[in-house]
Short mmCIF file of C-alpha atoms in Angstrom, two decimals:
data_model
loop_
_atom_site.label_atom_id
_atom_site.label_comp_id
_atom_site.label_asym_id
_atom_site.label_seq_id
_atom_site.Cartn_x
_atom_site.Cartn_y
_atom_site.Cartn_z
CA MET A 1 84.18 87.97 57.91
CA SER A 2 84.09 91.73 59.41
CA LEU A 3 84.24 93.27 55.89
CA ALA A 4 81.04 91.30 54.81
CA ARG A 5 79.55 92.08 58.23
CA ALA A 6 80.13 95.51 57.73
CA ILE A 7 78.33 95.86 54.25
CA ASN A 8 75.71 93.74 55.23
CA SER A 9 74.76 95.89 58.51
CA SER A 10 74.29 98.86 56.22
CA ASP A 11 70.62 99.45 54.50
CA GLN A 12 72.09 101.77 52.03
CA PHE A 13 75.60 100.90 51.38
CA GLU A 14 77.79 103.38 49.15
CA SER A 15 81.09 102.34 47.65
CA SER A 16 82.58 105.50 48.91
CA SER A 17 82.51 104.16 52.69
CA LEU A 18 84.66 101.27 51.68
CA SER A 19 87.69 103.29 51.89
CA SER A 20 87.38 103.64 55.62
CA LEU A 21 86.85 99.86 55.94
CA LEU A 22 89.83 98.59 53.82
CA THR A 23 93.32 99.30 55.77
CA GLU A 24 95.14 97.07 53.29
CA PRO A 25 94.77 95.35 49.73
CA LEU A 26 92.46 92.59 49.56
CA SER A 27 93.56 89.12 48.16
CA THR A 28 91.59 87.33 45.58
CA THR A 29 90.38 84.78 47.98
CA THR A 30 89.09 87.38 50.58
CA ILE A 31 87.40 89.32 47.57
CA LEU A 32 85.57 85.83 46.82
CA GLN A 33 84.50 84.92 50.48
CA THR A 34 83.44 88.46 50.81
CA LEU A 35 81.00 88.21 47.83
CA CYS A 36 79.69 85.03 48.89
CA LEU A 37 78.70 86.31 52.41
CA ILE A 38 77.29 89.78 51.34
CA THR A 39 73.41 88.88 51.49
CA HIS A 40 72.00 92.09 49.74
CA PRO A 41 72.47 91.73 46.04
CA PRO A 42 72.68 95.65 45.41
CA ASN A 43 75.42 95.93 48.12
CA ALA A 44 77.36 93.20 46.45
CA LEU A 45 77.12 94.70 43.19
CA CYS A 46 78.28 98.10 44.88
CA PHE A 47 81.35 96.27 46.20
CA PHE A 48 81.92 94.63 42.84
CA ASP A 49 82.08 98.04 41.17
CA TYR A 50 84.24 99.39 43.91
CA LEU A 51 86.76 96.51 43.10
CA SER A 52 87.11 97.92 39.53
CA THR A 53 88.01 101.47 40.74
CA VAL A 54 90.95 100.04 42.92
CA ASN A 55 92.19 98.08 39.61
CA PHE A 56 91.41 94.82 40.75
CA PRO A 57 91.34 92.44 37.83
CA HIS A 58 87.98 90.93 37.59
CA SER A 59 87.85 87.45 35.94
CA PRO A 60 85.38 85.22 34.61
CA HIS A 61 85.00 83.86 37.80
CA THR A 62 84.23 87.01 39.81
CA PHE A 63 81.75 87.74 37.00
CA PHE A 64 79.95 84.49 37.22
CA LEU A 65 79.63 84.86 41.04
CA MET A 66 78.25 88.29 40.72
CA LEU A 67 75.79 87.36 38.08
CA HIS A 68 74.87 84.33 40.29
CA LEU A 69 74.08 86.74 43.33
CA LEU A 70 72.07 88.70 41.01
CA SER A 71 69.81 86.38 39.90
CA ARG A 72 67.13 86.91 42.59
CA ASN A 73 66.40 90.16 40.58
CA LEU A 74 66.19 88.86 37.20
CA ASN A 75 66.02 92.29 35.21
CA ALA A 76 69.27 93.19 37.38
CA ALA A 77 70.84 89.83 36.60
CA CYS A 78 69.95 90.23 32.72
CA ASN A 79 71.51 93.96 32.59
CA PHE A 80 74.43 92.75 34.30
CA LEU A 81 74.98 89.98 31.84
CA PHE A 82 74.78 92.17 28.92
CA SER A 83 77.43 94.61 30.60
CA ILE A 84 79.95 92.05 31.29
CA GLU A 85 82.28 93.12 28.12
CA LYS A 86 82.30 96.49 28.95
CA ARG A 87 82.59 96.24 32.51
CA SER A 88 85.73 94.11 31.80
CA ASN A 89 87.14 96.38 29.07
CA GLY A 90 86.56 93.44 26.73
CA PHE A 91 88.73 91.18 28.87
CA VAL A 92 85.89 88.69 29.77
CA LYS A 93 84.01 87.44 26.97
CA LEU A 94 80.47 86.18 27.11
CA HIS A 95 80.74 82.56 28.05
CA PRO A 96 77.73 79.84 27.77
CA LEU A 97 78.17 79.59 31.47
CA PHE A 98 76.90 83.03 32.07
CA PHE A 99 73.76 82.63 30.08
CA ASN A 100 72.89 79.03 31.56
CA THR A 101 72.82 80.39 35.04
CA LEU A 102 70.16 83.05 33.84
CA ILE A 103 68.23 80.47 31.88
CA THR A 104 67.88 78.42 35.01
CA SER A 105 67.01 81.46 37.09
CA TYR A 106 64.33 82.19 34.50
CA ALA A 107 63.04 78.73 34.56
CA ASP A 108 62.98 78.45 38.39
CA ALA A 109 60.79 81.47 38.51
CA GLY A 110 58.31 79.94 35.85
CA LEU A 111 59.41 82.42 33.18
CA LEU A 112 59.82 79.72 30.26
CA ARG A 113 59.40 82.05 27.58
CA GLU A 114 62.12 84.45 28.95
CA SER A 115 64.67 81.29 29.00
CA LEU A 116 63.55 80.59 25.74
CA ASN A 117 64.15 84.24 24.53
CA LEU A 118 67.61 84.37 26.21
CA PHE A 119 68.62 81.23 24.41
CA HIS A 120 67.95 82.91 20.94
CA THR A 121 69.45 85.89 22.21
CA MET A 122 72.87 83.94 23.06
CA LYS A 123 72.68 82.70 19.44
CA LYS A 124 72.25 85.90 18.05
CA MET A 125 75.11 87.17 19.70
CA SER A 126 77.30 84.36 18.47
CA VAL A 127 77.72 82.48 21.75
CA SER A 128 77.59 78.95 20.93
CA PRO A 129 75.36 77.03 23.28
CA SER A 130 77.34 74.22 25.28
CA LEU A 131 76.29 70.78 26.20
CA ILE A 132 75.36 72.11 29.42
CA THR A 133 73.04 74.92 27.86
CA PHE A 134 71.07 72.05 25.76
CA ASN A 135 70.99 69.70 28.73
CA THR A 136 69.71 72.58 30.97
CA LEU A 137 66.94 73.39 28.34
CA LEU A 138 65.82 70.07 27.48
CA SER A 139 65.14 69.46 31.47
CA ILE A 140 63.18 72.45 31.36
CA LEU A 141 61.15 71.98 28.57
CA LEU A 142 60.15 68.22 29.37
CA LYS A 143 59.40 69.52 33.04
CA ARG A 144 56.79 71.37 31.45
CA GLY A 145 55.47 68.94 29.03
CA LYS A 146 57.00 70.84 25.97
CA THR A 147 57.99 67.25 24.37
CA GLY A 148 57.70 68.71 20.74
CA LEU A 149 60.18 71.85 21.57
CA ALA A 150 62.50 69.44 23.49
CA LEU A 151 62.77 67.19 20.43
CA ASP A 152 63.25 70.06 17.88
CA LEU A 153 66.02 71.17 20.47
CA PHE A 154 67.49 67.81 20.54
CA ARG A 155 67.64 67.92 16.64
CA GLU A 156 69.26 71.58 16.65
CA MET A 157 71.70 70.19 19.17
CA LYS A 158 73.11 67.72 17.09
CA LEU A 159 72.53 68.84 13.32
CA THR A 160 73.12 72.61 13.65
CA TYR A 161 75.77 72.87 16.39
CA GLY A 162 77.29 69.56 16.38
CA VAL A 163 77.00 68.83 20.14
CA THR A 164 77.34 65.50 20.96
CA PRO A 165 74.79 64.35 23.77
CA ASP A 166 76.20 62.39 26.68
CA SER A 167 74.59 59.66 29.07
CA TYR A 168 73.12 62.63 30.87
CA THR A 169 71.49 64.23 27.94
CA PHE A 170 69.62 60.70 27.09
CA ASN A 171 68.44 60.17 30.99
CA ILE A 172 66.97 63.74 30.67
CA LEU A 173 64.93 63.01 27.47
CA ILE A 174 63.96 59.23 28.42
CA ASN A 175 62.89 60.42 32.07
CA GLY A 176 61.35 63.60 30.39
CA PHE A 177 59.15 61.50 28.00
CA CYS A 178 58.34 58.88 30.56
CA LYS A 179 56.96 61.38 32.88
CA ASN A 180 54.89 62.88 29.92
CA SER A 181 53.55 59.09 29.38
CA MET A 182 55.47 58.91 25.92
CA VAL A 183 57.32 55.94 26.92
CA SER A 184 57.34 54.62 23.30
CA GLU A 185 59.36 57.66 22.33
CA ALA A 186 61.52 57.26 25.56
CA PHE A 187 62.04 53.64 24.33
CA ARG A 188 63.06 54.93 20.70
CA VAL A 189 65.41 57.20 22.33
CA PHE A 190 66.90 54.51 24.36
CA LYS A 191 67.55 52.33 21.36
CA ASP A 192 68.96 55.17 19.40
CA MET A 193 71.45 55.99 22.06
CA ASP A 194 75.06 56.50 20.44
CA CYS A 195 76.64 56.27 24.00
CA VAL A 196 76.97 53.56 26.78
CA PRO A 197 73.59 53.43 28.76
CA ASP A 198 74.42 53.74 32.48
CA LEU A 199 72.56 52.39 35.37
CA VAL A 200 70.37 55.63 35.64
CA THR A 201 69.23 55.22 32.04
CA TYR A 202 68.33 51.59 32.59
CA ASN A 203 66.30 52.55 36.00
CA THR A 204 64.82 55.20 34.39
CA ILE A 205 63.58 53.22 31.12
CA ILE A 206 62.41 50.36 33.65
CA ASP A 207 60.59 53.00 35.74
CA GLY A 208 58.70 54.18 32.58
CA LEU A 209 57.66 50.85 31.41
CA CYS A 210 56.02 50.01 34.69
CA ARG A 211 54.09 53.42 34.94
CA VAL A 212 52.31 52.28 31.96
CA GLY A 213 51.70 48.51 33.06
CA THR A 214 54.35 46.85 30.50
CA VAL A 215 55.66 45.19 33.64
CA LYS A 216 56.84 42.16 31.58
CA THR A 217 59.18 43.94 29.42
CA ALA A 218 60.63 46.01 32.33
CA HIS A 219 61.35 42.63 33.77
CA ASN A 220 63.00 41.10 30.58
CA MET A 221 65.04 44.55 30.65
CA LEU A 222 66.37 43.96 33.91
CA ASN A 223 67.16 40.36 33.44
CA GLY A 224 69.49 41.70 30.44
CA MET A 225 71.36 44.09 32.47
CA VAL A 226 74.75 43.49 33.64
CA GLU A 227 74.76 46.17 36.45
CA ARG A 228 71.55 46.20 38.75
CA ASP A 229 71.04 48.03 42.01
CA VAL A 230 68.22 48.01 45.04
CA VAL A 231 66.53 50.76 42.85
CA SER A 232 66.28 48.56 39.69
CA TYR A 233 64.39 45.86 41.83
CA THR A 234 62.41 48.34 43.89
CA THR A 235 61.06 49.95 40.71
CA LEU A 236 59.92 46.45 39.58
CA VAL A 237 58.33 45.69 42.76
CA ARG A 238 56.17 48.80 42.40
CA GLY A 239 55.32 47.90 39.19
CA TYR A 240 53.83 44.21 39.96
CA CYS A 241 52.25 45.72 43.01
CA MET A 242 50.57 48.42 40.51
CA LYS A 243 49.21 45.55 38.63
CA GLN A 244 48.15 43.71 41.75
CA GLU A 245 50.31 40.85 40.98
CA VAL A 246 51.87 40.77 44.36
CA ASP A 247 53.14 36.95 43.89
CA LYS A 248 55.39 38.00 40.97
CA ALA A 249 56.29 41.39 43.36
CA LEU A 250 57.31 38.93 46.33
CA ASP A 251 59.28 36.94 43.43
CA VAL A 252 61.34 40.05 42.59
CA PHE A 253 61.84 40.68 46.01
CA ASN A 254 63.17 37.38 46.99
CA GLU A 255 65.75 37.31 44.03
CA LEU A 256 66.95 40.77 45.12
CA VAL A 257 67.51 39.44 48.65
CA VAL A 258 68.50 35.65 48.23
CA THR A 259 69.72 35.58 44.66
CA LYS A 260 71.62 38.83 44.36
CA GLY A 261 72.15 39.02 48.21
CA MET A 262 71.47 42.67 48.24
CA LYS A 263 69.79 44.62 51.01
CA PRO A 264 66.51 46.02 50.51
CA ASN A 265 65.96 49.77 51.79
CA THR A 266 62.91 51.32 53.39
CA VAL A 267 61.59 52.33 50.09
CA THR A 268 61.56 48.65 48.97
CA PHE A 269 59.85 47.17 52.32
CA ASN A 270 57.10 49.75 52.16
CA THR A 271 56.48 49.39 48.55
CA LEU A 272 56.22 45.61 48.90
CA ILE A 273 54.22 45.78 52.18
CA LYS A 274 51.61 48.45 50.76
CA GLY A 275 51.02 45.76 47.90
CA LEU A 276 50.74 42.91 49.90
CA SER A 277 48.36 44.97 52.35
CA GLU A 278 45.99 46.03 49.75
CA ALA A 279 46.00 42.30 48.70
CA GLN A 280 44.91 41.25 52.20
CA LYS A 281 48.44 38.95 52.26
CA PHE A 282 49.50 39.60 56.15
CA ASP A 283 50.94 36.60 56.65
CA GLU A 284 53.29 37.13 53.95
CA ILE A 285 54.16 40.69 55.26
CA LYS A 286 55.00 38.84 58.59
CA GLN A 287 57.66 36.66 56.31
CA VAL A 288 58.84 39.83 54.83
CA LEU A 289 59.29 41.62 58.01
CA LYS A 290 61.51 38.81 59.34
CA LEU A 291 64.00 37.99 56.61
CA GLY A 292 66.81 36.85 58.77
CA ASP A 293 70.22 36.36 57.86
CA GLY A 294 71.37 39.86 59.08
CA ILE A 295 68.84 41.59 57.28
CA THR A 296 66.62 44.05 59.61
CA PHE A 297 64.04 46.40 59.00
CA ALA A 298 62.58 48.89 61.32
CA PRO A 299 59.21 49.89 60.09
CA ASP A 300 58.58 53.64 59.80
CA ALA A 301 55.41 55.90 60.04
CA CYS A 302 54.63 54.83 56.36
CA THR A 303 54.98 51.50 57.26
CA PHE A 304 52.63 51.64 60.20
CA ASN A 305 50.32 53.77 58.49
CA VAL A 306 49.88 51.17 55.45
CA LEU A 307 49.56 48.12 57.65
CA ILE A 308 46.91 50.10 59.92
CA LYS A 309 44.78 51.32 56.77
CA ALA A 310 45.00 47.78 55.38
CA HIS A 311 43.71 46.17 58.72
CA CYS A 312 40.80 48.78 58.90
CA ASN A 313 39.85 48.21 55.32
CA GLY A 314 39.66 44.63 55.91
CA GLY A 315 37.35 45.07 58.93
CA ASP A 316 40.23 43.69 61.51
CA VAL A 317 40.33 46.95 63.62
CA ASP A 318 41.73 44.64 66.59
CA THR A 319 44.77 44.06 64.77
CA ALA A 320 45.04 47.65 63.46
CA VAL A 321 44.92 48.80 67.19
CA GLU A 322 47.77 46.31 67.86
CA VAL A 323 49.83 47.75 64.96
CA PHE A 324 48.96 51.23 66.35
CA ARG A 325 50.30 50.46 69.75
CA GLU A 326 53.62 49.52 68.35
CA MET A 327 54.17 53.06 67.31
CA SER A 328 56.34 55.36 69.52
CA ARG A 329 54.54 58.48 68.39
CA PRO A 330 51.46 58.06 66.15
CA ASP A 331 50.27 61.19 64.17
CA SER A 332 46.70 62.33 64.04
CA ALA A 333 46.25 61.02 60.61
CA LEU A 334 46.43 57.47 62.18
CA TYR A 335 44.26 58.20 65.18
CA THR A 336 41.52 59.49 62.33
CA VAL A 337 41.84 56.02 60.56
CA LEU A 338 41.01 54.06 63.66
CA ILE A 339 38.63 56.40 64.83
CA ARG A 340 36.39 56.33 61.39
CA ALA A 341 36.94 52.64 61.46
CA MET A 342 35.65 52.09 64.96
CA CYS A 343 32.62 54.51 64.24
CA LEU A 344 31.84 52.32 61.29
CA ARG A 345 31.75 49.41 63.45
CA ARG A 346 29.51 51.33 65.78
CA GLU A 347 31.94 50.98 68.47
CA PHE A 348 31.68 54.64 69.55
CA GLU A 349 32.79 54.24 73.39
CA ARG A 350 36.07 53.03 71.94
CA ALA A 351 36.10 55.54 69.50
CA GLN A 352 35.58 58.33 72.27
CA ARG A 353 38.53 56.98 74.30
CA LEU A 354 40.93 57.00 71.40
CA PHE A 355 39.45 60.52 70.79
CA GLU A 356 40.37 61.61 74.37
CA GLU A 357 43.63 60.14 74.05
CA LEU A 358 44.31 62.87 71.27
CA PHE A 359 44.01 65.54 73.92
CA GLU A 360 45.60 63.64 76.85
CA LYS A 361 49.13 63.06 74.79
CA GLU A 362 48.36 66.51 73.12
CA VAL A 363 49.02 65.29 69.40
CA LEU A 364 47.15 67.78 67.69
CA MET A 365 48.95 70.57 69.65
CA LEU A 366 52.25 68.98 68.62
CA GLU A 367 51.29 69.24 65.15
CA ARG A 368 49.57 72.56 64.89
CA ASP A 369 52.15 73.79 62.22
CA GLY A 370 51.58 71.22 59.93
CA SER A 371 48.80 69.06 60.80
CA LYS A 372 46.59 67.05 58.55
CA PRO A 373 42.93 68.23 58.02
CA LEU A 374 40.87 65.92 60.38
CA ALA A 375 37.52 67.60 60.54
CA ALA A 376 34.88 65.64 58.39
CA ALA A 377 36.45 62.16 59.82
CA TYR A 378 35.27 62.78 63.40
CA ASN A 379 31.34 63.41 61.76
CA PRO A 380 30.54 59.88 62.83
CA MET A 381 31.62 60.26 66.39
CA PHE A 382 30.35 63.97 66.80
CA GLU A 383 27.00 62.37 65.86
CA TYR A 384 27.29 59.61 68.49
CA LEU A 385 28.20 62.40 71.28
CA CYS A 386 25.09 64.33 70.04
CA ALA A 387 22.80 61.67 70.43
CA ASN A 388 24.17 60.71 73.91
CA GLY A 389 24.62 64.04 75.57
CA LYS A 390 28.22 63.99 75.72
CA MET A 391 29.08 67.09 73.47
CA ARG A 392 30.96 68.80 76.31
CA ARG A 393 33.95 66.76 75.93
CA SER A 394 34.18 67.91 72.27
CA GLU A 395 33.97 71.43 73.24
CA ARG A 396 37.66 71.51 74.20
CA LEU A 397 38.45 71.52 70.49
CA VAL A 398 37.48 75.54 70.62
CA LYS A 399 39.76 75.89 73.50
CA ARG A 400 42.71 74.50 71.63
CA GLY A 401 42.01 76.37 68.41
CA PHE A 402 41.22 73.56 65.88
CA ALA A 403 39.12 75.50 63.53
CA ASN A 404 38.24 72.98 61.03
CA GLU A 405 37.37 70.41 63.80
CA CYS A 406 34.97 73.00 65.45
CA PHE A 407 33.14 73.87 62.32
CA GLU A 408 32.32 70.25 61.49
CA LEU A 409 31.23 70.09 65.20
CA ILE A 410 28.84 73.25 64.88
CA ARG A 411 27.51 71.70 61.60
CA VAL A 412 26.55 67.92 63.12
CA MET A 413 25.15 69.54 66.08
CA LEU A 414 22.91 71.84 64.17
CA GLU A 415 22.04 68.80 61.61
CA LYS A 416 21.17 66.50 64.82
CA TRP A 417 19.02 69.32 66.57
CA THR A 418 21.45 69.15 69.38
CA ARG A 419 21.01 72.37 71.75
CA LEU A 420 23.76 74.86 70.72
CA LYS A 421 24.78 77.32 73.58
CA ILE A 422 25.62 80.70 72.60
CA ASP A 423 28.88 80.88 74.19
CA LEU A 424 30.08 77.98 72.17
CA SER A 425 28.58 79.07 68.70
CA THR A 426 29.97 82.88 69.37
CA ASP A 427 33.56 81.19 70.46
CA VAL A 428 33.79 79.06 67.35
CA VAL A 429 32.77 81.71 65.02
CA ARG A 430 35.58 84.02 66.66
CA LEU A 431 37.87 81.18 66.13
CA MET A 432 37.19 80.82 62.36
CA PHE A 433 37.56 84.66 61.97
CA ASN A 434 41.01 84.23 63.89
CA SER A 435 42.09 81.46 61.61
CA GLY A 436 41.51 83.55 58.34
CA GLN A 437 38.47 81.44 57.44
CA LYS A 438 35.70 84.35 57.18
CA ASN A 439 33.56 82.24 54.99
CA LYS A 440 33.06 79.47 56.89
CA ALA A 441 32.54 81.90 60.02
CA PHE A 442 29.78 83.57 58.22
CA MET A 443 28.41 80.09 57.07
CA ILE A 444 28.12 79.03 60.61
CA VAL A 445 26.28 82.57 61.66
CA ARG A 446 23.78 81.81 59.05
CA LEU A 447 23.11 78.31 59.90
CA VAL A 448 23.08 79.38 63.78
CA TYR A 449 20.11 81.96 62.93
CA GLU A 450 18.67 79.64 60.27
CA ASN A 451 18.27 77.31 63.14
CA GLY A 452 16.79 79.46 65.87
CA TYR A 453 19.80 79.99 67.67
CA LEU A 454 22.09 83.07 68.23
CA VAL A 455 25.55 84.55 68.81
CA LYS A 456 26.91 87.05 70.96
CA MET A 457 26.91 89.70 68.02
CA GLU A 458 27.92 92.62 69.84
CA GLU A 459 31.01 90.62 70.93
CA LEU A 460 31.63 89.65 67.45
CA ILE A 461 31.80 92.82 66.08
CA ASP A 462 33.91 94.32 69.01
CA PHE A 463 36.48 91.69 67.74
CA LEU A 464 36.21 92.39 64.16
CA CYS A 465 36.75 96.00 64.88
CA GLU A 466 39.93 95.60 66.93
CA LYS A 467 41.58 93.58 63.76
CA ARG A 468 42.47 95.76 61.10
CA LYS A 469 42.61 93.33 58.17
CA LEU A 470 38.93 92.42 58.81
CA VAL A 471 37.12 95.44 57.90
CA ASP A 472 35.24 93.61 55.35
CA SER A 473 34.26 91.24 57.60
CA ASP A 474 32.58 93.59 60.48
CA HIS A 475 30.85 95.57 57.51
CA ARG A 476 29.44 92.20 56.41
CA LEU A 477 28.33 91.33 60.00
CA ALA A 478 26.54 94.51 60.37
CA LEU A 479 24.69 94.13 57.29
CA PHE A 480 23.60 90.74 58.49
CA CYS A 481 22.38 92.30 61.67
CA LEU A 482 20.24 94.71 59.73
CA GLU A 483 18.72 91.92 57.55
CA ASN A 484 17.91 89.82 60.23
CA ASN A 485 16.67 92.50 62.70
CA GLN A 486 19.37 91.70 65.42
CA MET A 487 19.41 94.34 67.92
CA VAL A 488 23.03 96.00 68.23
CA ASP A 489 23.84 98.70 70.73
CA ILE A 490 24.45 101.88 68.95
CA ASN A 491 28.16 102.42 69.97
CA ARG A 492 28.91 99.31 67.88
CA TRP A 493 27.29 100.94 64.67
CA ASN A 494 29.40 103.95 65.47
CA ARG A 495 32.38 101.78 65.71
CA VAL A 496 31.88 99.97 62.25
CA ILE A 497 31.01 103.04 60.25
CA GLU A 498 34.31 104.70 61.90
CA LYS A 499 36.42 101.86 60.79
CA LEU A 500 35.12 102.18 57.24
CA TYR A 501 35.88 105.81 57.20
CA LYS A 502 39.39 105.18 58.61
CA HIS A 503 39.96 102.54 56.03
CA LYS A 504 38.87 104.91 53.24
CA ARG A 505 35.47 102.92 52.52
CA HIS A 506 33.66 105.99 52.42
CA SER A 507 30.58 104.71 50.34
CA GLU A 508 30.14 101.75 52.53
CA ALA A 509 30.19 104.02 55.73
CA ILE A 510 27.57 106.33 54.30
CA GLY A 511 25.57 103.43 52.87
CA LEU A 512 25.52 101.87 56.42
CA TYR A 513 24.64 105.21 57.99
CA ASN A 514 21.53 105.67 55.76
CA GLU A 515 20.45 102.41 56.33
CA LEU A 516 20.34 102.70 60.33
CA VAL A 517 18.69 106.01 59.70
CA GLU A 518 16.13 104.43 57.66
CA ILE A 519 15.38 101.85 60.24
CA GLY A 520 14.63 104.36 62.94
CA LYS A 521 18.03 105.03 64.64
CA ASN A 522 18.38 108.76 65.69
CA HIS A 523 20.90 110.20 63.55
CA GLN A 524 21.71 112.22 66.72
CA GLU A 525 22.84 109.36 68.48
CA LEU A 526 25.37 108.15 65.57
CA SER A 527 28.41 109.84 66.97
CA CYS A 528 29.91 108.84 63.48
CA ILE A 529 28.15 111.73 61.80
CA VAL A 530 31.18 113.93 62.38
CA VAL A 531 33.67 111.62 60.25
CA LEU A 532 30.91 111.23 57.74
CA ARG A 533 30.63 115.05 57.22
CA ASN A 534 34.67 115.21 57.19
CA ALA A 535 34.33 112.53 54.41
CA PHE A 536 31.86 114.93 52.60
CA GLU A 537 34.00 117.79 52.87
CA SER A 538 37.36 116.14 51.78
#
């Protein structure tokens, strides 16, 4: 809408400018739509207040919407909440719905105490909490492990306020107690329910029983259920798999498919396949994947991951590779699993070919934004490459910008006494700084010098001086040079000191200058003396 766009386009919107934007009266629908589309809460509040000046009759709906918009700024939202009656001239009364919104917002921000304080304020202001209020707070308390407070609140709900819990309330309690390892309490709540349990209730209690290992009790409960779904069976399958009773898990799966005629979902298949894989029952997995009767299952990345890891753990790398080749787009984590398994079997040439494939197919490049850390998994292969003079192939990691892998590469090379080129060590240190891992960068510098190698210190100082956020790092690198008698051009010293001064690090700048003079640097050559003099004078 044009009105919302005009309001959003102004950084400092004022209500006085609205008169020129409005050529005709606004309908209630237009006002509600405009409020929803305004992106900056203060502008929305300005528009809301303006409507009052043109005699627009604000309703509980518009106040609720405005409160919801302000909830990103909790102080502003709280102030607005307590001004509702005044702003509406008493027409709109405080309602539990208003408090529920802010209680949830405080909890979402991690402010549990403020949520509880608002609940107590609500009661002091004679606003009776609703069922939704209690359900909201119960959920908040149980998610944070406050089981005692949750029980107290549940009693207050029934005894003090006479609010009757519904099935959703009991589901919150049962799920919360199960998640907090209080299954006996959850089961007590289940038995004391004064309303009819629904399917969610049963599935929740079955899940809780399975989590604590009482799978037989959970199975008995399933048998007594009139209504059940795929989630009910999947939960029981997972419970038996967790207890390594995969034959019983298979029986439950077959009951789901054969007896009940239900179609398993992806979670059901992957849960059972994982359990069978860990038990090394691969023939049974083949049977599960070929059910027939119109039931088909297309393995996803999770399925392949489970199967490949299971075959590798069982020492059957060839089958793992066959499964791997069935994937349309394997990720770097699966490459890592296979490469590591091949290295453990000392099949280094084979591992190296798979490593090469990572670069040929640009798998790592495709995952740059959220890739899994590979690093240490490649150490056995790095060791093999070091021992056989093939490290040049691994140096491509630097060019591609894979910082963690490069760190491991340098560490392995130094451990194996592999000759380290100064260009490689310098590039890796620069890469570590660039990726925000300055502690690892300095660890590499220290290891390189301890092993008798060098980095191009002047290049690194120039690089750090150009990086505004790395003022600590160039100072620390300069001190390292002094401690290790590393020769550095006088101009670099000047740059470091001037940068320290520019960032108001005067004591560090003066300290570095004094150390340079002490080791014999001619203070006349240090042009930074001018900026230091300015620092003293200021």
